[in-house]
Amino acid sequence: MFKALVVEKDENGETHAGVQELDESRLPDRDVTVAVEYSTLNYKDGLCIGPGGGLVRDYPHVPGIDLAGTVEASAHDCYAPGDKVVLTGWRVGEAYWGGHAEKARVKAEWLVPLPEGLTTRQAMAVGTAGFTAMLAVQALEDHGLTPDAGKPVLVTGASGGVGSVAVAILAHLGYEVAAVTGRPENADYLTDLGATQIVPREDLAETVKRPLESERWSGCIDAVGGPMLARVLGQIAYGGSVAAVGLAGGSDLPAKNIPFLLRGVNLLGIDSVMQPYENRQRAWRRIATDLPMGALDAMIETVRLDDLPRLGAEILKGRVKGRVLVDIRGGM
């Protein structure tokens, strides 16, 4: 038997989430069984846990798009009992049972060996949010961004999970970081992570008629999208790039193509779900070396499985700061 957060739908079509004890025979038939030690709470998890079930199609369902733990059993040559592993993406926790449970059974190709220098706790403090942030940093650097670019790198939605880790990584690498937040009370938190400039959200919240403004930013990691992304595109320096990682401000992009044509600006889409194995390894290796663990500790709120129904609602309302670490075996 093992404990799991289970989302169920009743006869009225309403969903309910709570911790249950399940028999191991309920696990799906896949290659590798993992004894889960830590998971996380992400926006997608909030959608799956909250009313209506969000991304879930089949019930009952175990959410949790991230997990880290120890291989308990394996029918695949790549992994053996005792191996430490990490999983993010692949629609685990959405279409497939995920990491909000003491046990998970997954495909071997979904896993990545835990990088040397990281514990399972640290890996899940990073989670999909930090993994996405590192993919964005790598994409910007692959397109020419360097710490001596002369202008700050902008991070929108900086108080959230992706934004917080992005600020910490960029600052650690020597970049000047401008952090956008709509919550003035988070200014000290962002400064402690390494931000050198705090930009009020309202300064960028609306588009303007001019397709180009002064060149303010050498690059940007954008977790907001919508009008803010459109505005930022017109402020990127010549040849600079924006790595788009989210759409908290909407999926519409009310922008003109002038920044692309006259300034050579690049808009880079960042997908963390279906990344090839080699890219995953590269990102996790860099996380182990380029993310300051002291800053990571400052972002973490550690919770239990039975805290997740409440926090799932909170994250959808934008009330969760930094990273939520789920201690699966920490008592319930």
Coordinates of C-alpha atoms in Angstrom, one line a residue, residues 13-322:
G13 CA -19.2 16.3 -12.4
E14 CA -17.5 18.0 -9.5
T15 CA -13.9 17.1 -8.6
H16 CA -12.5 16.4 -5.2
A17 CA -8.9 15.9 -4.1
G18 CA -7.7 14.1 -1.0
V19 CA -5.0 11.8 0.3
Q20 CA -5.9 8.1 0.0
E21 CA -4.1 4.8 0.6
L22 CA -3.9 2.7 -2.6
D23 CA -2.8 -0.8 -3.4
E24 CA 0.3 -1.0 -5.5
S25 CA -1.7 -3.0 -8.1
R26 CA -3.4 0.3 -9.0
L27 CA -0.1 1.6 -10.5
P28 CA 0.1 1.6 -14.3
D29 CA 2.0 -1.1 -16.2
R30 CA 5.3 0.6 -17.1
D31 CA 9.1 0.0 -16.9
V32 CA 10.3 1.6 -13.7
T33 CA 8.8 1.9 -10.2
V34 CA 10.1 4.8 -8.2
A35 CA 9.8 5.3 -4.5
V36 CA 9.0 9.1 -4.6
E37 CA 10.8 11.2 -2.0
Y38 CA 9.9 14.7 -3.1
S39 CA 7.6 16.4 -5.6
T40 CA 6.5 20.0 -6.2
L41 CA 3.5 22.2 -6.9
N42 CA 3.3 23.9 -10.2
Y43 CA 0.6 25.9 -12.0
K44 CA -0.4 22.8 -14.0
D45 CA -0.8 20.9 -10.7
G46 CA -3.2 23.6 -9.5
L47 CA -5.2 23.1 -12.7
C48 CA -5.4 19.3 -12.1
I49 CA -6.2 19.5 -8.4
G50 CA -8.6 22.4 -8.5
P51 CA -12.3 22.5 -9.4
G52 CA -13.1 21.0 -12.7
G53 CA -9.9 19.0 -12.9
G54 CA -8.3 21.2 -15.5
L55 CA -6.0 19.1 -17.6
V56 CA -7.2 15.7 -16.3
R57 CA -9.1 13.5 -18.7
D58 CA -9.5 10.2 -16.8
Y59 CA -10.5 9.7 -13.1
P60 CA -9.4 8.8 -10.5
H61 CA -6.1 10.7 -11.1
V62 CA -2.9 11.2 -9.2
P63 CA -1.4 14.7 -10.1
G64 CA 2.2 15.9 -9.8
I65 CA 4.1 16.8 -12.9
D66 CA 7.5 16.4 -11.1
L67 CA 9.1 13.7 -8.9
A68 CA 12.4 12.7 -7.6
G69 CA 13.3 9.5 -5.7
T70 CA 14.9 6.1 -5.8
V71 CA 14.3 3.3 -8.2
E72 CA 12.5 0.5 -6.4
A73 CA 12.1 -1.9 -9.4
S74 CA 13.1 -1.8 -13.0
A75 CA 12.4 -3.8 -16.2
H76 CA 14.7 -1.5 -18.2
D77 CA 18.5 -1.8 -18.7
C78 CA 19.1 1.9 -18.0
Y79 CA 18.0 1.8 -14.4
A80 CA 18.5 -0.5 -11.4
P81 CA 17.1 -0.5 -7.9
G82 CA 18.8 2.1 -5.8
D83 CA 19.4 4.6 -8.7
K84 CA 18.4 8.2 -7.9
V85 CA 16.2 9.7 -10.6
V86 CA 14.4 12.9 -11.6
L87 CA 11.2 13.2 -13.8
T88 CA 9.7 16.4 -15.2
G89 CA 7.3 16.7 -18.1
W90 CA 6.1 14.1 -20.6
R91 CA 2.5 14.9 -19.5
V92 CA 3.0 13.0 -16.3
G93 CA 0.6 14.3 -13.7
E94 CA -1.7 15.4 -16.5
A95 CA -2.5 12.5 -18.8
Y96 CA -0.6 9.9 -16.6
W97 CA -0.4 9.4 -12.9
G98 CA 2.2 11.6 -11.4
G99 CA 4.4 12.4 -8.4
H100 CA 2.0 13.3 -5.7
A101 CA 2.3 9.9 -4.3
E102 CA 4.7 7.6 -2.4
K103 CA 5.2 5.5 -5.5
A104 CA 5.1 6.1 -9.2
R105 CA 5.5 3.7 -12.1
V106 CA 6.8 5.4 -15.3
K107 CA 8.5 4.8 -18.6
A108 CA 12.3 4.7 -18.4
E109 CA 12.7 7.3 -21.1
W110 CA 10.9 9.8 -19.0
L111 CA 13.6 9.7 -16.3
V112 CA 16.9 11.4 -16.0
P113 CA 19.6 10.2 -13.6
L114 CA 20.0 12.6 -10.6
P115 CA 22.9 14.9 -11.5
E116 CA 26.0 14.6 -9.3
G117 CA 26.0 17.3 -6.7
L118 CA 22.2 17.4 -6.3
T119 CA 20.0 15.7 -3.7
T120 CA 16.5 14.6 -4.6
R121 CA 15.3 17.4 -2.3
Q122 CA 17.3 20.0 -4.2
A123 CA 16.2 18.6 -7.6
M124 CA 12.5 19.1 -6.6
A125 CA 13.2 22.5 -5.2
V126 CA 14.2 23.2 -8.8
G127 CA 11.5 21.1 -10.4
T128 CA 9.8 21.9 -13.7
A129 CA 10.0 25.6 -12.9
G130 CA 13.7 25.7 -12.4
F131 CA 14.3 23.3 -15.3
T132 CA 12.3 25.6 -17.5
A133 CA 14.3 28.6 -16.3
M134 CA 17.6 26.9 -17.2
L135 CA 16.3 26.0 -20.6
A136 CA 15.4 29.6 -21.1
V137 CA 18.9 30.8 -20.0
Q138 CA 20.5 28.3 -22.3
A139 CA 18.4 29.4 -25.2
L140 CA 19.3 33.1 -24.6
E141 CA 23.0 32.2 -24.4
D142 CA 22.8 30.0 -27.5
H143 CA 21.5 33.1 -29.3
G144 CA 24.4 35.3 -28.2
L145 CA 23.5 36.7 -24.7
T146 CA 26.5 37.3 -22.5
P147 CA 27.0 39.0 -19.1
D148 CA 28.9 41.9 -20.7
A149 CA 25.9 42.8 -23.0
G150 CA 25.7 46.2 -21.4
K151 CA 22.0 46.1 -20.5
P152 CA 20.0 44.2 -17.9
V153 CA 18.2 41.0 -18.6
L154 CA 14.5 41.3 -17.8
V155 CA 12.6 38.6 -16.0
T156 CA 8.8 39.0 -16.0
G157 CA 6.6 37.2 -13.4
A158 CA 9.8 37.2 -11.3
S159 CA 8.2 36.2 -8.0
G160 CA 6.8 33.0 -9.4
G161 CA 8.6 29.6 -9.6
V162 CA 10.2 30.0 -13.0
G163 CA 11.0 33.7 -12.5
S164 CA 12.6 33.2 -9.1
V165 CA 15.0 30.5 -10.3
A166 CA 15.7 32.6 -13.5
V167 CA 16.7 35.6 -11.4
A168 CA 19.0 33.5 -9.2
I169 CA 20.7 31.7 -12.1
L170 CA 21.2 34.9 -14.1
A171 CA 22.6 36.8 -11.1
H172 CA 24.9 33.9 -10.3
L173 CA 26.3 33.9 -13.9
G174 CA 27.1 37.6 -13.6
Y175 CA 24.1 39.2 -15.5
E176 CA 22.5 42.4 -14.3
V177 CA 18.9 41.4 -13.7
A178 CA 15.7 43.5 -13.8
A179 CA 12.8 41.7 -12.1
V180 CA 9.2 42.5 -12.9
T181 CA 6.6 42.0 -10.1
G182 CA 3.1 43.2 -9.4
R183 CA 3.7 42.7 -5.6
P184 CA 5.8 45.5 -4.1
E185 CA 6.2 43.4 -0.9
N186 CA 8.3 40.9 -2.9
A187 CA 11.0 43.5 -3.8
D188 CA 13.4 42.4 -0.9
Y189 CA 12.9 38.8 -1.8
L190 CA 13.9 39.4 -5.5
T191 CA 16.8 41.6 -4.4
D192 CA 18.1 38.8 -2.2
L193 CA 17.9 36.5 -5.2
G194 CA 20.2 38.8 -7.1
A195 CA 17.9 41.3 -8.9
T196 CA 19.5 44.7 -9.3
Q197 CA 16.4 46.5 -10.5
I198 CA 12.7 46.1 -9.5
V199 CA 10.2 46.9 -12.3
P200 CA 6.6 47.5 -11.3
R201 CA 4.3 45.3 -13.4
E202 CA 2.1 48.4 -14.3
D203 CA 5.1 49.9 -16.1
L204 CA 4.9 47.1 -18.8
A205 CA 1.3 46.0 -18.5
E206 CA -0.1 47.9 -21.5
T207 CA 1.0 47.9 -25.1
V208 CA 1.8 51.3 -26.8
K209 CA 1.2 52.5 -30.3
R210 CA 4.9 52.7 -31.0
P211 CA 6.2 49.3 -32.2
L212 CA 9.8 50.3 -31.1
E213 CA 10.8 52.0 -27.9
S214 CA 14.3 52.7 -26.4
E215 CA 16.5 49.6 -26.2
R216 CA 16.3 48.8 -22.5
W217 CA 17.0 45.1 -22.2
S218 CA 19.7 42.8 -23.6
G219 CA 17.3 39.9 -23.3
C220 CA 14.2 38.7 -21.4
I221 CA 12.8 35.6 -19.8
D222 CA 9.0 36.1 -20.0
A223 CA 6.6 34.1 -18.0
V224 CA 3.6 36.4 -18.6
G225 CA 2.9 36.7 -22.3
G226 CA 0.0 38.8 -23.6
P227 CA 0.3 42.6 -23.7
M228 CA 3.4 42.6 -21.5
L229 CA 5.3 40.4 -24.0
A230 CA 4.3 42.6 -26.8
R231 CA 5.5 45.6 -25.0
V232 CA 8.8 44.0 -24.1
L233 CA 9.6 43.0 -27.7
G234 CA 9.7 46.7 -28.6
Q235 CA 12.3 47.4 -25.8
I236 CA 14.8 44.6 -26.6
A237 CA 18.2 45.7 -27.8
Y238 CA 19.3 45.0 -31.4
G239 CA 19.9 41.3 -31.9
G240 CA 18.5 40.4 -28.5
S241 CA 16.1 37.6 -27.7
V242 CA 13.1 36.9 -25.5
A243 CA 12.6 33.4 -24.2
A244 CA 8.8 32.9 -23.7
V245 CA 8.1 30.4 -21.0
G246 CA 4.5 31.2 -19.9
L247 CA 1.2 32.9 -20.5
A248 CA 0.0 34.1 -17.1
G249 CA -1.1 37.3 -18.8
G250 CA -2.9 35.6 -21.6
S251 CA -2.2 33.7 -24.9
D252 CA -2.9 36.6 -27.3
L253 CA 0.1 38.5 -28.6
P254 CA -1.0 42.0 -29.6
A255 CA 2.4 42.8 -31.2
K256 CA 3.7 44.1 -34.6
N257 CA 6.6 42.4 -36.4
I258 CA 8.7 45.6 -36.5
P259 CA 11.1 44.5 -33.7
F260 CA 11.9 41.3 -35.6
L261 CA 12.5 43.2 -38.9
L262 CA 14.3 46.3 -37.7
R263 CA 16.1 45.1 -34.7
G264 CA 16.6 41.4 -35.4
V265 CA 14.9 40.5 -32.2
N266 CA 14.3 36.7 -31.6
L267 CA 11.3 35.3 -29.9
L268 CA 12.3 31.9 -28.6
G269 CA 9.6 29.4 -27.4
I270 CA 10.6 27.3 -24.4
D271 CA 8.9 23.9 -24.0
S272 CA 9.9 21.8 -21.0
V273 CA 7.5 18.9 -21.5
M274 CA 8.8 17.1 -24.5
Q275 CA 12.5 18.1 -24.4
P276 CA 14.8 15.4 -25.8
Y277 CA 16.9 13.4 -23.3
E278 CA 20.2 15.1 -24.3
N279 CA 18.8 18.6 -23.7
R280 CA 17.4 17.5 -20.3
Q281 CA 20.8 16.2 -19.3
R282 CA 22.5 19.4 -20.3
A283 CA 20.0 21.5 -18.4
W284 CA 20.2 19.4 -15.2
R285 CA 24.0 19.4 -15.3
R286 CA 24.0 23.2 -15.5
I287 CA 21.5 23.4 -12.7
A288 CA 23.9 21.5 -10.5
T289 CA 26.6 24.0 -11.2
D290 CA 25.0 27.3 -12.0
L291 CA 22.1 27.6 -9.5
P292 CA 23.3 28.8 -6.1
M293 CA 21.8 26.5 -3.5
G294 CA 21.6 29.2 -0.9
A295 CA 19.3 31.2 -3.1
L296 CA 17.3 28.0 -3.8
D297 CA 16.8 27.5 -0.1
A298 CA 15.3 31.0 0.2
M299 CA 12.6 30.2 -2.4
I300 CA 11.3 27.0 -0.8
E301 CA 8.1 26.4 1.1
T302 CA 8.0 22.8 2.2
V303 CA 4.6 21.2 2.5
R304 CA 2.9 17.8 2.8
L305 CA 0.6 15.9 0.5
D306 CA -2.5 17.0 2.5
D307 CA -1.6 20.6 2.1
L308 CA -2.0 20.4 -1.7
P309 CA -5.7 20.8 -2.2
R310 CA -5.5 24.2 -0.5
L311 CA -2.3 25.3 -2.2
G312 CA -3.6 24.1 -5.6
A313 CA -6.2 26.8 -5.3
E314 CA -3.8 29.4 -4.1
I315 CA -1.3 29.0 -7.0
L316 CA -4.1 29.5 -9.5
K317 CA -4.8 32.9 -7.8
G318 CA -1.2 33.9 -8.0
R319 CA -0.7 33.8 -4.3
V320 CA 2.2 31.3 -4.2
K321 CA 5.7 32.8 -4.1
G322 CA 8.8 30.9 -5.1

